PDB file of C-alpha atoms in Angstrom:
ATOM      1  CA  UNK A1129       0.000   0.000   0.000  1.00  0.00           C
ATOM      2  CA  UNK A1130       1.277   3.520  -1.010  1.00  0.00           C
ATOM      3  CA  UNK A1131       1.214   5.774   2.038  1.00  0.00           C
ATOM      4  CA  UNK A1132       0.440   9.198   2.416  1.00  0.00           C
ATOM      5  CA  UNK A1133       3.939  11.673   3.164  1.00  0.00           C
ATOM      6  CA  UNK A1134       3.312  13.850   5.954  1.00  0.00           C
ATOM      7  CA  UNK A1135       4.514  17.601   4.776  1.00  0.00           C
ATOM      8  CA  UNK A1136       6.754  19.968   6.922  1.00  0.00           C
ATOM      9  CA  UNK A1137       4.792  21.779   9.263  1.00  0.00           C
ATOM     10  CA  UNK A1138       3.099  18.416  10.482  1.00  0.00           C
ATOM     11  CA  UNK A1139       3.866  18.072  14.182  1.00  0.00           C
ATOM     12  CA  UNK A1140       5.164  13.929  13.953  1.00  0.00           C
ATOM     13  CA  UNK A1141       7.974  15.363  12.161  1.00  0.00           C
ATOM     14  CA  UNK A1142       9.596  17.383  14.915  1.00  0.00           C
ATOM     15  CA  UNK A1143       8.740  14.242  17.256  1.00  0.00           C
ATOM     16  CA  UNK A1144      11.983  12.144  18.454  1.00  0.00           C
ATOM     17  CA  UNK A1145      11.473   9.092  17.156  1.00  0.00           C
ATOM     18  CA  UNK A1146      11.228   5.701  19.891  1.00  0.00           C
ATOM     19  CA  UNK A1147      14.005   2.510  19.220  1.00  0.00           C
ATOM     20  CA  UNK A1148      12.448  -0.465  17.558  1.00  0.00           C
ATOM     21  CA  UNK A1149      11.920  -3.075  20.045  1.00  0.00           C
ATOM     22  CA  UNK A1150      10.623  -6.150  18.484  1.00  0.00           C
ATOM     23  CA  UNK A1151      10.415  -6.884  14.261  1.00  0.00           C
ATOM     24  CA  UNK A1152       7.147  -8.518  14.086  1.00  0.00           C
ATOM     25  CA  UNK A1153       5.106  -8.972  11.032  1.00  0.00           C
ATOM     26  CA  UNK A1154       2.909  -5.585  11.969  1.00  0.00           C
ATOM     27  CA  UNK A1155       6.431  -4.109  11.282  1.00  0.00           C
ATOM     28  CA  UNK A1156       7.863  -5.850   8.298  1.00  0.00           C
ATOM     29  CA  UNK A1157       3.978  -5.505   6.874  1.00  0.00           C
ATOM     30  CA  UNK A1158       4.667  -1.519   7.062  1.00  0.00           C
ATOM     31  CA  UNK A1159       7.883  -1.948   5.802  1.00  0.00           C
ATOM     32  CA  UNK A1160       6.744  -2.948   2.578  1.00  0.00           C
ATOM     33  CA  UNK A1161       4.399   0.025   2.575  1.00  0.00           C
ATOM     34  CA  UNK A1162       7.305   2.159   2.992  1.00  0.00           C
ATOM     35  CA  UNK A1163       9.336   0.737   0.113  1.00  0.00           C
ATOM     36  CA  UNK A1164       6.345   0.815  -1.829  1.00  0.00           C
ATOM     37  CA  UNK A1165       5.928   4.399  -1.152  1.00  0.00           C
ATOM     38  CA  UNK A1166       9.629   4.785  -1.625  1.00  0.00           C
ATOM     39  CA  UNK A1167       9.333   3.294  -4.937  1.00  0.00           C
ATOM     40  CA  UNK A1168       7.114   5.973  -6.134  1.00  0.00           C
ATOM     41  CA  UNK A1169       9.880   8.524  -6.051  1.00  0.00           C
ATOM     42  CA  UNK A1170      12.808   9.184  -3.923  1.00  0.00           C
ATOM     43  CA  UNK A1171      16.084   7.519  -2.349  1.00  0.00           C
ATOM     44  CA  UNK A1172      15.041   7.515   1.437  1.00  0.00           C
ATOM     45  CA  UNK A1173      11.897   7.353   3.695  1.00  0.00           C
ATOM     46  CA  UNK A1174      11.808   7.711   7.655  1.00  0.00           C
ATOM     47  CA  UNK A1175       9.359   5.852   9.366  1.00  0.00           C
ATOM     48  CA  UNK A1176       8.110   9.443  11.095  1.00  0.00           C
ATOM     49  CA  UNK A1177       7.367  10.821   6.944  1.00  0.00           C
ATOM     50  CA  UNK A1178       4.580   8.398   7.306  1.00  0.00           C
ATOM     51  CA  UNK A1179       2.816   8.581  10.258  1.00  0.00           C
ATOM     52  CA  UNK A1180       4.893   6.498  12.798  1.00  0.00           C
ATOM     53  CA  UNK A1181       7.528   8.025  15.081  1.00  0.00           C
ATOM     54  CA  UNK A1182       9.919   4.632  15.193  1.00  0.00           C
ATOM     55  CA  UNK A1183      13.519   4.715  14.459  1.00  0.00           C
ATOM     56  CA  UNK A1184      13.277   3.028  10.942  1.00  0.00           C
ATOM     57  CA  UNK A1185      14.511   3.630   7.668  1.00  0.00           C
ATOM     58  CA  UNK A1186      14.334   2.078   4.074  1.00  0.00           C
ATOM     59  CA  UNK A1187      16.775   3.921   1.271  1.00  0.00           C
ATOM     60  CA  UNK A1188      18.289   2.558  -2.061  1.00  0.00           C
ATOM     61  CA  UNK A1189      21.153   5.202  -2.616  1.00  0.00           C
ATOM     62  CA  UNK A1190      24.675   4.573  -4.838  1.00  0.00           C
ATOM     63  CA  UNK A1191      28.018   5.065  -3.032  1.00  0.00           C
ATOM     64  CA  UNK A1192      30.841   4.567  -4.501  1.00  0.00           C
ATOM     65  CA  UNK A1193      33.031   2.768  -1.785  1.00  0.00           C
ATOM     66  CA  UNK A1194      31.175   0.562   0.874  1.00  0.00           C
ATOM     67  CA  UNK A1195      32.276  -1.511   3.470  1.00  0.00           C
ATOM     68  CA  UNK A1196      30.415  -3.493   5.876  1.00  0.00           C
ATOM     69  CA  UNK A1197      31.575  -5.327   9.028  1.00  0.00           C
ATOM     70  CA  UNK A1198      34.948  -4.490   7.766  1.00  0.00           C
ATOM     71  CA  UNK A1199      35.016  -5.789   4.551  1.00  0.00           C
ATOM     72  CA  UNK A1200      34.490  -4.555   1.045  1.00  0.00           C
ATOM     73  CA  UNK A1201      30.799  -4.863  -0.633  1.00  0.00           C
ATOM     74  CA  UNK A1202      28.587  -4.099  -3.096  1.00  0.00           C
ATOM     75  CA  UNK A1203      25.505  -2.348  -3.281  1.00  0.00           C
ATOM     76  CA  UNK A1204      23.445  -5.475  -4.479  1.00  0.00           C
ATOM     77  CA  UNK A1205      24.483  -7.026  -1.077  1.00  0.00           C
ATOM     78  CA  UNK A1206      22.826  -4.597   0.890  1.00  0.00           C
ATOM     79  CA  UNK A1207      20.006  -2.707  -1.162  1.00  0.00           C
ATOM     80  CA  UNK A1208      17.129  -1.825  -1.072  1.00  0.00           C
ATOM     81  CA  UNK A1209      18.948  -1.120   2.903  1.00  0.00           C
ATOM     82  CA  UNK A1210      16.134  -1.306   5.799  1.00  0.00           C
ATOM     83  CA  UNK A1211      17.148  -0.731   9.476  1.00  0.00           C
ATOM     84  CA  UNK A1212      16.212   0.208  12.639  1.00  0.00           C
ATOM     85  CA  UNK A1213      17.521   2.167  15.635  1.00  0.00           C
ATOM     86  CA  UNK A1214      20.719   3.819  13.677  1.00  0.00           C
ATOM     87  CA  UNK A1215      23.604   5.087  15.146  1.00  0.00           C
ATOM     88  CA  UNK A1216      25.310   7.154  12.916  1.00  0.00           C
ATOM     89  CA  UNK A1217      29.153   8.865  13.144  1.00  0.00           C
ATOM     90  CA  UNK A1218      29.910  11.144   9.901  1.00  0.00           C
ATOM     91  CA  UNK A1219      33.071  11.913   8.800  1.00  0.00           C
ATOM     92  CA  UNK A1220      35.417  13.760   6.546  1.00  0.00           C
ATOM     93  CA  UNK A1221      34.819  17.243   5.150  1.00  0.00           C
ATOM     94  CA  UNK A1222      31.759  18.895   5.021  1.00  0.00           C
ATOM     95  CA  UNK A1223      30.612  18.810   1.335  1.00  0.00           C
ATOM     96  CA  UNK A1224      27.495  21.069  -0.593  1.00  0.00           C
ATOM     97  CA  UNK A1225      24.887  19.279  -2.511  1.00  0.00           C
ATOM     98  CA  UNK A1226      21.739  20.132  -3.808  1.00  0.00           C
ATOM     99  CA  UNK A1227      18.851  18.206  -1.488  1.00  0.00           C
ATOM    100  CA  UNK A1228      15.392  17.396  -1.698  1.00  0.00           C
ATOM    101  CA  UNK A1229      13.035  15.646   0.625  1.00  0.00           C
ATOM    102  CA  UNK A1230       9.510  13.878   0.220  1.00  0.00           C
ATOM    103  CA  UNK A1231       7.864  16.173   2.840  1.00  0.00           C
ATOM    104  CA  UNK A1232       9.043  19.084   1.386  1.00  0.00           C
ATOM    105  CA  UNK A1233       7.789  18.456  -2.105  1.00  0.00           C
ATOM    106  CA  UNK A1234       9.605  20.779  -4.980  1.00  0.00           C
ATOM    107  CA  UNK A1235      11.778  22.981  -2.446  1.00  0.00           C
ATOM    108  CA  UNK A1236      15.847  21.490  -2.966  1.00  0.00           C
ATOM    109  CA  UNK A1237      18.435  23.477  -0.952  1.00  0.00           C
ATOM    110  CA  UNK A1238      22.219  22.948  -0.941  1.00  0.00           C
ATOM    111  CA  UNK A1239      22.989  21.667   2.583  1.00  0.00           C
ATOM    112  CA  UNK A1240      26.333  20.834   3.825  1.00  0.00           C
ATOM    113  CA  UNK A1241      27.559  17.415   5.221  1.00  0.00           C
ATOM    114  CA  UNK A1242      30.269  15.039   5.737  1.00  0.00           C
ATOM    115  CA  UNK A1243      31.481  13.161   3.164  1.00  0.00           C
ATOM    116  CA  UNK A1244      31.737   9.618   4.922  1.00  0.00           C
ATOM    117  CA  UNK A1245      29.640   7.928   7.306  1.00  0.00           C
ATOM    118  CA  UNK A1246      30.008   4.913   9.963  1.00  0.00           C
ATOM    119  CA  UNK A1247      26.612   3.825  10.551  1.00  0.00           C
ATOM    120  CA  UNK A1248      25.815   1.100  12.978  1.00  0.00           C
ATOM    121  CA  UNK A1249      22.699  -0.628  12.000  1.00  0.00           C
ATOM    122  CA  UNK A1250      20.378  -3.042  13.212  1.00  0.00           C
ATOM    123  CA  UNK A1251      19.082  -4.906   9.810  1.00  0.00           C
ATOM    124  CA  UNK A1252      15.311  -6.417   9.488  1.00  0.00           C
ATOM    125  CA  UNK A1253      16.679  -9.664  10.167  1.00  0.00           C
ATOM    126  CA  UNK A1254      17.941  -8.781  13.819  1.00  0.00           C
ATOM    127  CA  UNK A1255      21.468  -8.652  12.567  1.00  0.00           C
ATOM    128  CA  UNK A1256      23.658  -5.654  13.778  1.00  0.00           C
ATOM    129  CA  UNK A1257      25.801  -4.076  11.085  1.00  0.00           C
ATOM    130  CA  UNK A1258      28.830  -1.853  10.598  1.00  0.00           C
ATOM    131  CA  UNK A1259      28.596  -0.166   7.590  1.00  0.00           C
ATOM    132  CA  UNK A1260      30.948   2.470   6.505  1.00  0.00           C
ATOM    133  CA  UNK A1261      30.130   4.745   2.875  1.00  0.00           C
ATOM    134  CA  UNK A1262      30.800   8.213   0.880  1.00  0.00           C
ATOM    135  CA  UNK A1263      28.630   9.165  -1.976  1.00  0.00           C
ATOM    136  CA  UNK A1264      24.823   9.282  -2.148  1.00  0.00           C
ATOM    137  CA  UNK A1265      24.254   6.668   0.713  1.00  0.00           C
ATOM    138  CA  UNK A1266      26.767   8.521   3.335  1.00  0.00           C
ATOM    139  CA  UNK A1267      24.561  11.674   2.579  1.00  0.00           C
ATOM    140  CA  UNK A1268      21.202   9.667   2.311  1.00  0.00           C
ATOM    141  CA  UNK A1269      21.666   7.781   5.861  1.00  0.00           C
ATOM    142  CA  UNK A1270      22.453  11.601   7.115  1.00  0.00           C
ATOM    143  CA  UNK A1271      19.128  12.943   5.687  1.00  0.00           C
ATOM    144  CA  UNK A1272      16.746  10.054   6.999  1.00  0.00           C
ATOM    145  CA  UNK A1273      18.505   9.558  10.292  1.00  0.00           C
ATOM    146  CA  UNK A1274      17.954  13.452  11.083  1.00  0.00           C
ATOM    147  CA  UNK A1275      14.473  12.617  10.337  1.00  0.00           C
ATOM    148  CA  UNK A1276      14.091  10.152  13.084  1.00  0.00           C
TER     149      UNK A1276
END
């Protein structure tokens, strides 16, 4: 099911987001509603864009160097990339690009931010993960973590 995208100015979106306690069906059931909503346009959705304040996250960014647990990988090992309560630790130099974001439809604003990211993630499966990334993703986990 396609889900509605809350728009700035709707009060869930300032809301800090509550950790992810138990992956249930309810929860992998609105996961697929949010990559089906994802797949309608866009590289990231936060659980709080549509309607629930959890700490979760679907995205299907490029990067061009990835690493996970350590180890060189692909992008087709880890996309489309769901998780749950992210911890994220940027780093390198602060870099301009020209964002957009689904709740605020047609406004894109260069924003400033690193260039790398560590992200520690908990995966859909219950599997912690260490994944470290420049590009697209590094700047795509930034946007939809701030969200939550």
């Amino acid at each position: 099911m396609i889900l509605d995208i809350l728009q700035y100015g709707h009060p869930l979106l300032r809301e800090e987001c509550s950790p992810v306690v138990h992956i249930n069906k309810d929860l992998l059931s609105f996961l697929d509603d949010m990559q089906e909503t994802l797949a309608q346009g866009g590289i990231g959705l936060a659980a709080p864009q549509v309607g629930r304040a959890i700490q979760m996250v679907t995205t299907d960014a490029t990067t061009t160097w990835l690493e996970v647990d350590g180890r060189p990988a692909t992008l087709a090992q880890i996309m489309p990339l769901n998780f749950i309560n992210p911890v994220l630790h940027p780093f390198g130099r602060n870099v301009p690009y020209r964002e957009g974001c689904l709740s605020i439809t047609k406004v894109y604003a260069d924003v400033l931010r690193r260039s790398c990211v560590k992200a520690i993630l908990t995966l859909m499966d219950g599997r912690t993960v260490t994944i470290k990334c420049n590009g697209l993703l590094a700047r795509c986990l930034q946007h939809e973590v701030g969200h939550l």
